[in-house]
Coordinates of C-alpha atoms in Angstrom, one line a residue:
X194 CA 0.0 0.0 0.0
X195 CA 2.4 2.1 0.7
X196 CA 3.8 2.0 -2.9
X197 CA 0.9 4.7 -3.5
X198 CA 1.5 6.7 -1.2
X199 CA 5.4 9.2 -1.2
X200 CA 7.1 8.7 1.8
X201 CA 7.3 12.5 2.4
X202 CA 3.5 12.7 2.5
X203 CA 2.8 9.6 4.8
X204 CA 2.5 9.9 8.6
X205 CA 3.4 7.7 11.2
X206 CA 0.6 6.6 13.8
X207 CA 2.0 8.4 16.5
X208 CA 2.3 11.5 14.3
X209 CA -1.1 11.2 12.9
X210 CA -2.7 10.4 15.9
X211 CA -1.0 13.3 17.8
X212 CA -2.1 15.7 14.8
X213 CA -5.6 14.6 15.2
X214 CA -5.0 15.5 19.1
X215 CA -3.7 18.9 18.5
X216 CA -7.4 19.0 16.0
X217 CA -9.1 17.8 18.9
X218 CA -7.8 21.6 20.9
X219 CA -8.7 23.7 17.9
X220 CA -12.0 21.9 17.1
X221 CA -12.9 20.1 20.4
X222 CA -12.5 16.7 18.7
X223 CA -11.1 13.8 20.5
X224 CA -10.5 11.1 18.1
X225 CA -11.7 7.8 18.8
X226 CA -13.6 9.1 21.5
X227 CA -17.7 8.2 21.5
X228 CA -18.5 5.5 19.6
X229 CA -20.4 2.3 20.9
X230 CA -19.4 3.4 24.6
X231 CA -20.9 7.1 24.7
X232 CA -24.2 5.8 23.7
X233 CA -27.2 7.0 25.7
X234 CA -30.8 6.0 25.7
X235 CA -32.0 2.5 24.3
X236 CA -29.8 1.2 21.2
X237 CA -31.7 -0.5 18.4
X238 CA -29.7 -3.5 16.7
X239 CA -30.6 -2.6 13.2
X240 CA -34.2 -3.4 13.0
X241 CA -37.5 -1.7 14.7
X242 CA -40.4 -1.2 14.5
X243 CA -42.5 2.0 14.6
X244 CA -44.0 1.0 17.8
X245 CA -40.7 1.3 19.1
X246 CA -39.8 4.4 17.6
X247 CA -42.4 6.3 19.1
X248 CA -41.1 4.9 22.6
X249 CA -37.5 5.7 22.0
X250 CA -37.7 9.2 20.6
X251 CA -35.3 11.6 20.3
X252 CA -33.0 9.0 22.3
X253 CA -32.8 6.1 19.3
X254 CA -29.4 5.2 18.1
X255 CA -28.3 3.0 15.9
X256 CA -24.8 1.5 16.6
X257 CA -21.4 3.1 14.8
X258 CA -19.6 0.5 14.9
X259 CA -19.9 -2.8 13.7
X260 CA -19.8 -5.3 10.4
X261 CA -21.6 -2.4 8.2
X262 CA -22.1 0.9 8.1
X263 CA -25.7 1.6 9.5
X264 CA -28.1 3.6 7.2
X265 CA -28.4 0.7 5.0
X266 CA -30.2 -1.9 6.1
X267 CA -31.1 0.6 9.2
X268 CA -35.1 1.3 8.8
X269 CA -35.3 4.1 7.3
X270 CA -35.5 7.2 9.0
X271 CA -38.0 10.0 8.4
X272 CA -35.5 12.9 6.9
X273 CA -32.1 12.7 5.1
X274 CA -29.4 15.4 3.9
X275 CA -27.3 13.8 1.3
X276 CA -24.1 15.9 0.5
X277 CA -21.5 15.2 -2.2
X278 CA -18.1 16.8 -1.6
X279 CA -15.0 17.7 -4.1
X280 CA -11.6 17.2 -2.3
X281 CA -9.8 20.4 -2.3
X282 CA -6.5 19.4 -0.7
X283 CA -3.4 18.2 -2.6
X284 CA -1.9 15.8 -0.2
X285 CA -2.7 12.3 1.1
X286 CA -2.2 13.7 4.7
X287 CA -5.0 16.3 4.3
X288 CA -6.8 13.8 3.2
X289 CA -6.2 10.9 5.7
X290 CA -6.7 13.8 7.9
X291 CA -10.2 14.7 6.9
X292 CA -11.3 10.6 6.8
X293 CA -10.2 10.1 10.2
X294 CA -11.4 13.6 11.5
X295 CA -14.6 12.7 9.9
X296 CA -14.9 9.3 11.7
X297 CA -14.4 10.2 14.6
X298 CA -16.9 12.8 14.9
X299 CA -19.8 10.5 13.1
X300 CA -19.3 8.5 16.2
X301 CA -20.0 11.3 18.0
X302 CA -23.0 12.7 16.5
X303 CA -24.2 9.3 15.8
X304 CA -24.6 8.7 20.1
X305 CA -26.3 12.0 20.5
X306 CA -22.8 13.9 21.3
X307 CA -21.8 17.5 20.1
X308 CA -18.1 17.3 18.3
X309 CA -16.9 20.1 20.5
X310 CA -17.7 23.0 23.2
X311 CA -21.2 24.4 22.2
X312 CA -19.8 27.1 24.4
X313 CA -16.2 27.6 25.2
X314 CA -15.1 29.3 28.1
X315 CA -12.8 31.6 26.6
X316 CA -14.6 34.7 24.8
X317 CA -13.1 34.9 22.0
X318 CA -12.7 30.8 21.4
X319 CA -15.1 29.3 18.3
X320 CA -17.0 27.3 19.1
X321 CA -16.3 23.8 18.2
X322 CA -20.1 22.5 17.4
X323 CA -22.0 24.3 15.9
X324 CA -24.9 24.2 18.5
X325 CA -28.4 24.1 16.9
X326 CA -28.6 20.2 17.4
X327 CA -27.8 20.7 21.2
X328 CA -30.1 18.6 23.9
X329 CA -32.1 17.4 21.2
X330 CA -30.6 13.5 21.2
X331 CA -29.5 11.2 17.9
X332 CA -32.9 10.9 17.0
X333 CA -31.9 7.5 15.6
X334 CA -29.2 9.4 13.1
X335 CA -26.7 7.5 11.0
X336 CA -23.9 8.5 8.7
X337 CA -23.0 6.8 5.8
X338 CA -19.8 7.5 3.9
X339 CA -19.1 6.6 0.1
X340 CA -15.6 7.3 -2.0
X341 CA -16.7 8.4 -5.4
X342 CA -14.7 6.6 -8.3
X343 CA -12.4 10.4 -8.6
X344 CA -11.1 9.4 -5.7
X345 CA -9.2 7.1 -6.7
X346 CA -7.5 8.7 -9.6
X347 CA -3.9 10.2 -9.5
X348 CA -3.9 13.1 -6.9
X349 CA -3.7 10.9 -4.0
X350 CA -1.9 7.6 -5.4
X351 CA -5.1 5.7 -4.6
X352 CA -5.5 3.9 -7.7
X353 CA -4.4 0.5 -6.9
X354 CA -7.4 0.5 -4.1
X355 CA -10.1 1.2 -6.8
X356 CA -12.5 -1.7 -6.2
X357 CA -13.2 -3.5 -9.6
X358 CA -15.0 -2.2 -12.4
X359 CA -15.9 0.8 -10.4
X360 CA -16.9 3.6 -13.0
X361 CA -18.8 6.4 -12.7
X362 CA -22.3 5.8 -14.7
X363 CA -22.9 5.6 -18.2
X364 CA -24.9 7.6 -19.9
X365 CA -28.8 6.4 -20.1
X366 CA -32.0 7.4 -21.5
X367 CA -34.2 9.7 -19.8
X368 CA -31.6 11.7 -18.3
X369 CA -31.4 15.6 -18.5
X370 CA -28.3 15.6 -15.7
X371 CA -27.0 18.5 -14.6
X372 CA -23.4 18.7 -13.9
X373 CA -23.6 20.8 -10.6
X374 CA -25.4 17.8 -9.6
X375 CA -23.2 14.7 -10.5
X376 CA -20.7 12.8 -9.2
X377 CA -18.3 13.9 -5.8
X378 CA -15.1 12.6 -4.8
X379 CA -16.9 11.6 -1.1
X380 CA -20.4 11.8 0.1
X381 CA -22.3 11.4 3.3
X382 CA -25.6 10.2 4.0
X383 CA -27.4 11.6 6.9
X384 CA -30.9 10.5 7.8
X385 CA -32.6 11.0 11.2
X386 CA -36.0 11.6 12.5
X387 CA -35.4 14.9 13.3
X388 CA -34.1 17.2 9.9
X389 CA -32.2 19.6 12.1
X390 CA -30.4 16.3 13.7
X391 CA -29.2 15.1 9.8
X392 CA -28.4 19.2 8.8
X393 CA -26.4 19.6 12.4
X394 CA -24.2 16.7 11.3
X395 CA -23.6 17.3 7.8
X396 CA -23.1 21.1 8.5
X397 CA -20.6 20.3 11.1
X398 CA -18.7 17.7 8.9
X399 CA -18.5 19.9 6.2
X400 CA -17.6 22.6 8.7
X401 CA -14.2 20.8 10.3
X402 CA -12.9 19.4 6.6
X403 CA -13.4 23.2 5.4
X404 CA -9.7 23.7 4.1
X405 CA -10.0 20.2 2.3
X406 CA -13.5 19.8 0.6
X407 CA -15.9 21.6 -0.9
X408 CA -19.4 20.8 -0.9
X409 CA -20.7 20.1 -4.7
X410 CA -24.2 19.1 -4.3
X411 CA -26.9 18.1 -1.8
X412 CA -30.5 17.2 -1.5
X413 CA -32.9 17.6 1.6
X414 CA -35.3 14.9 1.5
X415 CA -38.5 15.5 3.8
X416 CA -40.0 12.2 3.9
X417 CA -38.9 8.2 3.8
X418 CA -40.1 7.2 0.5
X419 CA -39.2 3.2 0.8
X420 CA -39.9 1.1 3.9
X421 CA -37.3 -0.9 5.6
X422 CA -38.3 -3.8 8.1
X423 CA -41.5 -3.8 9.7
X424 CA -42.2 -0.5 8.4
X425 CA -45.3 0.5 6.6
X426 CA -45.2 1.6 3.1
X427 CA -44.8 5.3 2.4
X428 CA -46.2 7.1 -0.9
X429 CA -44.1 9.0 -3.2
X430 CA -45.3 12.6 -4.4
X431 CA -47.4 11.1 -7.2
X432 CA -49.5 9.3 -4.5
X433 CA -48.8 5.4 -4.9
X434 CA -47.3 3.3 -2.3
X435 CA -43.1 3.1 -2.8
X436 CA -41.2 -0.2 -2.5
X437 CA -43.4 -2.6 -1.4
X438 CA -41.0 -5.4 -2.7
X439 CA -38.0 -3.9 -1.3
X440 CA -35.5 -5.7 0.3
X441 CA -36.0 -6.7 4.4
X442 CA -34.1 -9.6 5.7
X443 CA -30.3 -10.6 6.0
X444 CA -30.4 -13.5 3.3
X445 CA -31.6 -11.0 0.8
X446 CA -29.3 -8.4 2.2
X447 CA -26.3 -11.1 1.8
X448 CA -27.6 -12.0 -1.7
X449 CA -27.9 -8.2 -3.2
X450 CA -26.4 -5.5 -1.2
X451 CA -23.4 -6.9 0.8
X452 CA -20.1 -6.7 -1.3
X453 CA -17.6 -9.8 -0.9
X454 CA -14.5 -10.7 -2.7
X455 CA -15.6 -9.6 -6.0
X456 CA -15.0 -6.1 -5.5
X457 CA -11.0 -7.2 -5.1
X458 CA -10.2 -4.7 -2.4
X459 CA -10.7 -6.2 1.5
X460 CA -12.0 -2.8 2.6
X461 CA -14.8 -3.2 0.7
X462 CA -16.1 -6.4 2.3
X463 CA -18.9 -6.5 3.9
X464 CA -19.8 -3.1 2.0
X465 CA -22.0 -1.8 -0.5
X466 CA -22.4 0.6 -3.4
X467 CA -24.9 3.6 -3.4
X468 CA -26.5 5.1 -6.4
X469 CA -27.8 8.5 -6.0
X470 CA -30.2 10.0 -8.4
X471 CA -32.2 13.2 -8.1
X472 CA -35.6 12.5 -10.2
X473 CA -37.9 15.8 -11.0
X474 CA -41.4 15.1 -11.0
X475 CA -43.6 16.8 -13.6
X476 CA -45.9 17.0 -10.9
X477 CA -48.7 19.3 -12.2
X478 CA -48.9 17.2 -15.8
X479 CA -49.3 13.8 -13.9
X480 CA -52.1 15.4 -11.5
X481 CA -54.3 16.1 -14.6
X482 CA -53.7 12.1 -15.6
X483 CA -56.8 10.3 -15.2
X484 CA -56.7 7.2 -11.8
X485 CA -56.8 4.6 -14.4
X486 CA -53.5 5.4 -16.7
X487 CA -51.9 6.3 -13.1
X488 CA -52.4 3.0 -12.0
X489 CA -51.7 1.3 -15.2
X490 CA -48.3 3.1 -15.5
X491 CA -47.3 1.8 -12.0
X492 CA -49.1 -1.7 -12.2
X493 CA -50.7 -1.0 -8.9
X494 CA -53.9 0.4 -7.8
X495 CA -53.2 3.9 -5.9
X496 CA -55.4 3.6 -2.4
X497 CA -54.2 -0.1 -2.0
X498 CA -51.2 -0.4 -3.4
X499 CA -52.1 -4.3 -4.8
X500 CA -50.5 -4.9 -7.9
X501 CA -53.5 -4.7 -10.6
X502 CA -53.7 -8.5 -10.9
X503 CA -54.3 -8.6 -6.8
X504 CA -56.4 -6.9 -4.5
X505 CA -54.1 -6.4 -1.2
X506 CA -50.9 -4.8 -1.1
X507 CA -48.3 -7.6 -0.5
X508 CA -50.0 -10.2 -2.9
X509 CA -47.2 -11.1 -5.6
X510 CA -47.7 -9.6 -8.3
X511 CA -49.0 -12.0 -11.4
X512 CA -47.8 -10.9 -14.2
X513 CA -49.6 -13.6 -16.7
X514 CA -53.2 -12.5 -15.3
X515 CA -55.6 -11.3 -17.8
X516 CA -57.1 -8.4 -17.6
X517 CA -60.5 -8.5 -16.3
X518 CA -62.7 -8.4 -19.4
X519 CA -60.2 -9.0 -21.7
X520 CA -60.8 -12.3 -22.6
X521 CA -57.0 -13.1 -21.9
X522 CA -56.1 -10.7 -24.4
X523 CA -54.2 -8.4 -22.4
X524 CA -52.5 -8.6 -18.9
X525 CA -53.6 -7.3 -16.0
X526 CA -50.4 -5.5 -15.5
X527 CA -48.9 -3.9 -18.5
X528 CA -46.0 -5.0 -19.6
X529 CA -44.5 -1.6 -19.2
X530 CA -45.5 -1.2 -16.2
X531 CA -43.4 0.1 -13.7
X532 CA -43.7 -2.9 -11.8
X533 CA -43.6 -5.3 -14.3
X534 CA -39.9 -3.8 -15.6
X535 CA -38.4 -3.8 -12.6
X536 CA -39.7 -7.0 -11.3
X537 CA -37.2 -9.3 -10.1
X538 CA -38.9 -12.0 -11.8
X539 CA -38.3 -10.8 -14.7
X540 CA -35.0 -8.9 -14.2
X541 CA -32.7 -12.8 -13.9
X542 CA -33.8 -12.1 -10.0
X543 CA -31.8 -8.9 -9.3
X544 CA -32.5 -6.8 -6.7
X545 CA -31.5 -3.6 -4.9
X546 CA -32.1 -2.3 -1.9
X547 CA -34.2 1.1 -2.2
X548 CA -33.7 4.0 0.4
X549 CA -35.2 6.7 -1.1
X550 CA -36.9 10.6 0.2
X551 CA -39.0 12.6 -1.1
X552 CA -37.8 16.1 -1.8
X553 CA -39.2 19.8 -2.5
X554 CA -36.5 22.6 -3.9
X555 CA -39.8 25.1 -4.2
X556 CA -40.2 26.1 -7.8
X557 CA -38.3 25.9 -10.9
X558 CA -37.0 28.4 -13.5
X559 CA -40.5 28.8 -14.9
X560 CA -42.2 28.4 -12.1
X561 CA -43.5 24.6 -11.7
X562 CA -43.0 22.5 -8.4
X563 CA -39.0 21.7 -8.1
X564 CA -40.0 18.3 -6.3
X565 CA -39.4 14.8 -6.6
X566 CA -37.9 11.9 -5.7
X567 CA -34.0 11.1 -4.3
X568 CA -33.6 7.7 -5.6
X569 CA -30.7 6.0 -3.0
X570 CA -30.2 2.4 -3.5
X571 CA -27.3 0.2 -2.7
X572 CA -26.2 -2.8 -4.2
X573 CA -23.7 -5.4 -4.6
X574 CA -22.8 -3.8 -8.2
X575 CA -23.4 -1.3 -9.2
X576 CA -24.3 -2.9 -12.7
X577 CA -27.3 -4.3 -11.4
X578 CA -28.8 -0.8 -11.0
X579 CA -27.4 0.1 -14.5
X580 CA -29.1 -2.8 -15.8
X581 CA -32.1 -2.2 -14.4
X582 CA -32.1 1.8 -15.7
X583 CA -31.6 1.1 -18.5
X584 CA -34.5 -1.3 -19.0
X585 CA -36.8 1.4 -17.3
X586 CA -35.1 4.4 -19.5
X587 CA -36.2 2.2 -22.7
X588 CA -39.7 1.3 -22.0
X589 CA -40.7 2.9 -18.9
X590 CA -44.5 4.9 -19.2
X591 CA -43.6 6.8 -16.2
X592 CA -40.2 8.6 -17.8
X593 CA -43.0 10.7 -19.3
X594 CA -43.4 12.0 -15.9
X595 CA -39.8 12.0 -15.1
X596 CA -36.4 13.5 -15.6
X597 CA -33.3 12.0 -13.6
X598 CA -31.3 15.5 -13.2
X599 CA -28.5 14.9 -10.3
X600 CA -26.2 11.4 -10.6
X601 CA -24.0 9.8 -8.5
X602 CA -22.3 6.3 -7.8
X603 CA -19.9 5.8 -4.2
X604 CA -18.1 2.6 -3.2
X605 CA -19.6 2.1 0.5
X606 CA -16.6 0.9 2.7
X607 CA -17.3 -1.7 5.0
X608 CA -18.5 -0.8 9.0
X609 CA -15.5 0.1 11.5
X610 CA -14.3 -2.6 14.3
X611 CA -13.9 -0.2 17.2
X612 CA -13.0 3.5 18.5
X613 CA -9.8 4.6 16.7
X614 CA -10.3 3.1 13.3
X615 CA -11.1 5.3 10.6
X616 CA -13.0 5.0 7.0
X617 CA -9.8 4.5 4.2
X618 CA -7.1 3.5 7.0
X619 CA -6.3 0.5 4.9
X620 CA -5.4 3.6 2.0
X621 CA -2.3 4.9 4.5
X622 CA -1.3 2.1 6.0

């Protein structure tokens, strides 16, 4: 590893962690500090219900450390800030620096702590957190940190950690992408039940790393579109239930989402990979759409949610029925369908798991709704989402609804073992 890496630009573990002490003075940041051992309040294990988030409140967590990095198969939580962030600095210090800087304090924030005095006793002193997230708990938040395929190019002599095939995204129909909104060297996934909890942390991340990254895009989401275990099924902004199907137990998870050997880079086991796409609703054209085109271009009815050859929500869809009337003419569920194309049974069984929000950026240049959906999904590759885009950019009714605007792919390294570990250690070793 260390081939990659100049020896006048690496730092010794003592050096480094006595750099990150002198950090913790200035910003009130005490590396490997926190963690599993600062949590407060009751600790869920990755799974709850909503029975028991209305009994743990503002005191939920979700636990730092571990096999994976929570906020994937963590329920999802009602409000997210995703951020992308360009790397600034010009050294692989600066930026072990900011990974380790940044780890630390996401086990911090993550247990319900500030990342520094609130209120310092000195009168001129900054404060090292920022303070609007003060006595108001975790509110079950997690962090969730992605390298962007950039990363690994030349600046930082990362290229012989690049997991396999990792590439930003091609090109597919039914995108009007802008570039403000694509791509990012790193990004961080913040989602909470409180949306001043998720801004607190990403505002504070972005604030300590200021001389290092700049932030290059980010999406407030205002409600969980996609339902994780034992969650009921939210509605998107065009009124239908969202990923009914979606993925819920570990034999799935191990099947779709968890990344293994093939990825040829150790850090990434156990991992993931996120896509990120900002979709714009043409929300005033699909509200004058008549019910029965709505539900024929989903393949589901809209109060129920039952796919259009069943009557209750979870019934499998069939998509050989006939349609009522049709004298087996015609299916039931249209064969471009949204359902129907992204169906696993009829997709060679892939799956990914979807942990979407819904979003509303006001109104646009000429004055429509700015609102949509932030499509988040991880998977073991990231060709499976690929394959399954461009199926639905082909033949998909509802892309005349549609426009994918913001794009994004990050390699998801695996969870960390314990206080004083850091996301890309295995980059400086």
């Amino acid at each position: 590893m260390t081939d990659s890496i100049p020896p006048a630009e690496r730092v010794s573990r003592r050096t480094f962690f006595s750099g990150s002490v002198a950090l913790a003075g200035a910003g009130g940041l005490a590396l490997g500090v926190g963690g599993g051992a600062a949590l407060t309040g009751a600790t869920a294990s990755g799974s709850t219900s909503e029975t028991d988030h209305m009994v743990t409140g503002s005191s939920l967590t979700y636990p730092f450390y571990g096999e994976h990095q929570s906020g994937i198969a963590t329920p999802p939580q009602d409000h997210l800030v995703y951020t992308a962030f360009d790397i600034t600095a010009t050294t692989a210090i600066e930026l072990q620096l900011v990974l380790a800087k940044w780890s630390a304090a996401m086990a911090e924030m993550t247990a319900g702590a500030p990342v520094g005095k609130v209120e310092p006793a000195r009168e001129h002193a900054i404060p090292g957190d920022t303070g609007e997230a003060s006595d108001m708990g975790p509110h079950g938040l997690t962090l969730t940190l992605g390298f962007g395929p950039s990363l690994f190019d030349q600046r930082f002599g990362l290229e012989k950690f690049k997991p396999i095939d990792f590439a930003q995204l091609p090109a597919m129909a039914g995108e009007s992408l802008e570039p403000s909104m694509t791509g990012g060297d790193l990004c961080i996934q913040a989602c909470s039940n409180d949306p001043q909890v998720a801004y607190h942390a990403v505002r504070n991340l972005a604030r300590m790393a200021r001389t290092a990254v700049k932030t290059k895009w980010t999406v407030l989401g205002f409600g969980r579109a996609s339902a994780g275990a034992n969650q009921t099924t939210p509605r998107n902004l065009m009124g239908f239930k969202d990923g009914t199907r979606n993925i819920t137990d570990a034999e799935d998870l191990g099947a779709h989402v968890w990344v293994g050997s093939e990825a040829g880079q150790s850090w990434m086991a156990g991992g993931s990979y996120l896509v990120a796409r900002k979709i714009h609703m043409l929300i005033e054209t699909w509200d004058e759409d008549p019910i029965g085109d709505q539900q024929s271009i989903f393949g589901r009815s809209k109060k129920e949610g039952a796919p259009l050859s069943g009557t209750k929500e979870h019934d499998i869809p069939d998509f050989h029925a006939p349609s009522p009337g049709s004298q087996g003419e015609k299916p039931a569920i249209a064969t471009d369908s949204h359902i129907a194309l992204v169906a696993p049974e009829n997709n060679n069984g892939t799956k990914v798991l979807r942990r979407g929000y819904n979003f509303t950026d006001g109104l646009d240049s000429v004055g429509r709704l700015d609102a949509g959906l932030m499509f988040l999904s991880f998977q073991k590759s990231p060709e499976h989402f690929v394959q399954l885009q461009q199926k639905l950019g082909r033949s998909d009714r509802l892309n005349e609804y549609i426009r994918h605007v913001g794009s994004a792919v990050f390699a998801v390294p695996a969870g960390l073992p314990a206080p004083g570990s850091y996301y890309g250690k295995e980059f400086f070793d």
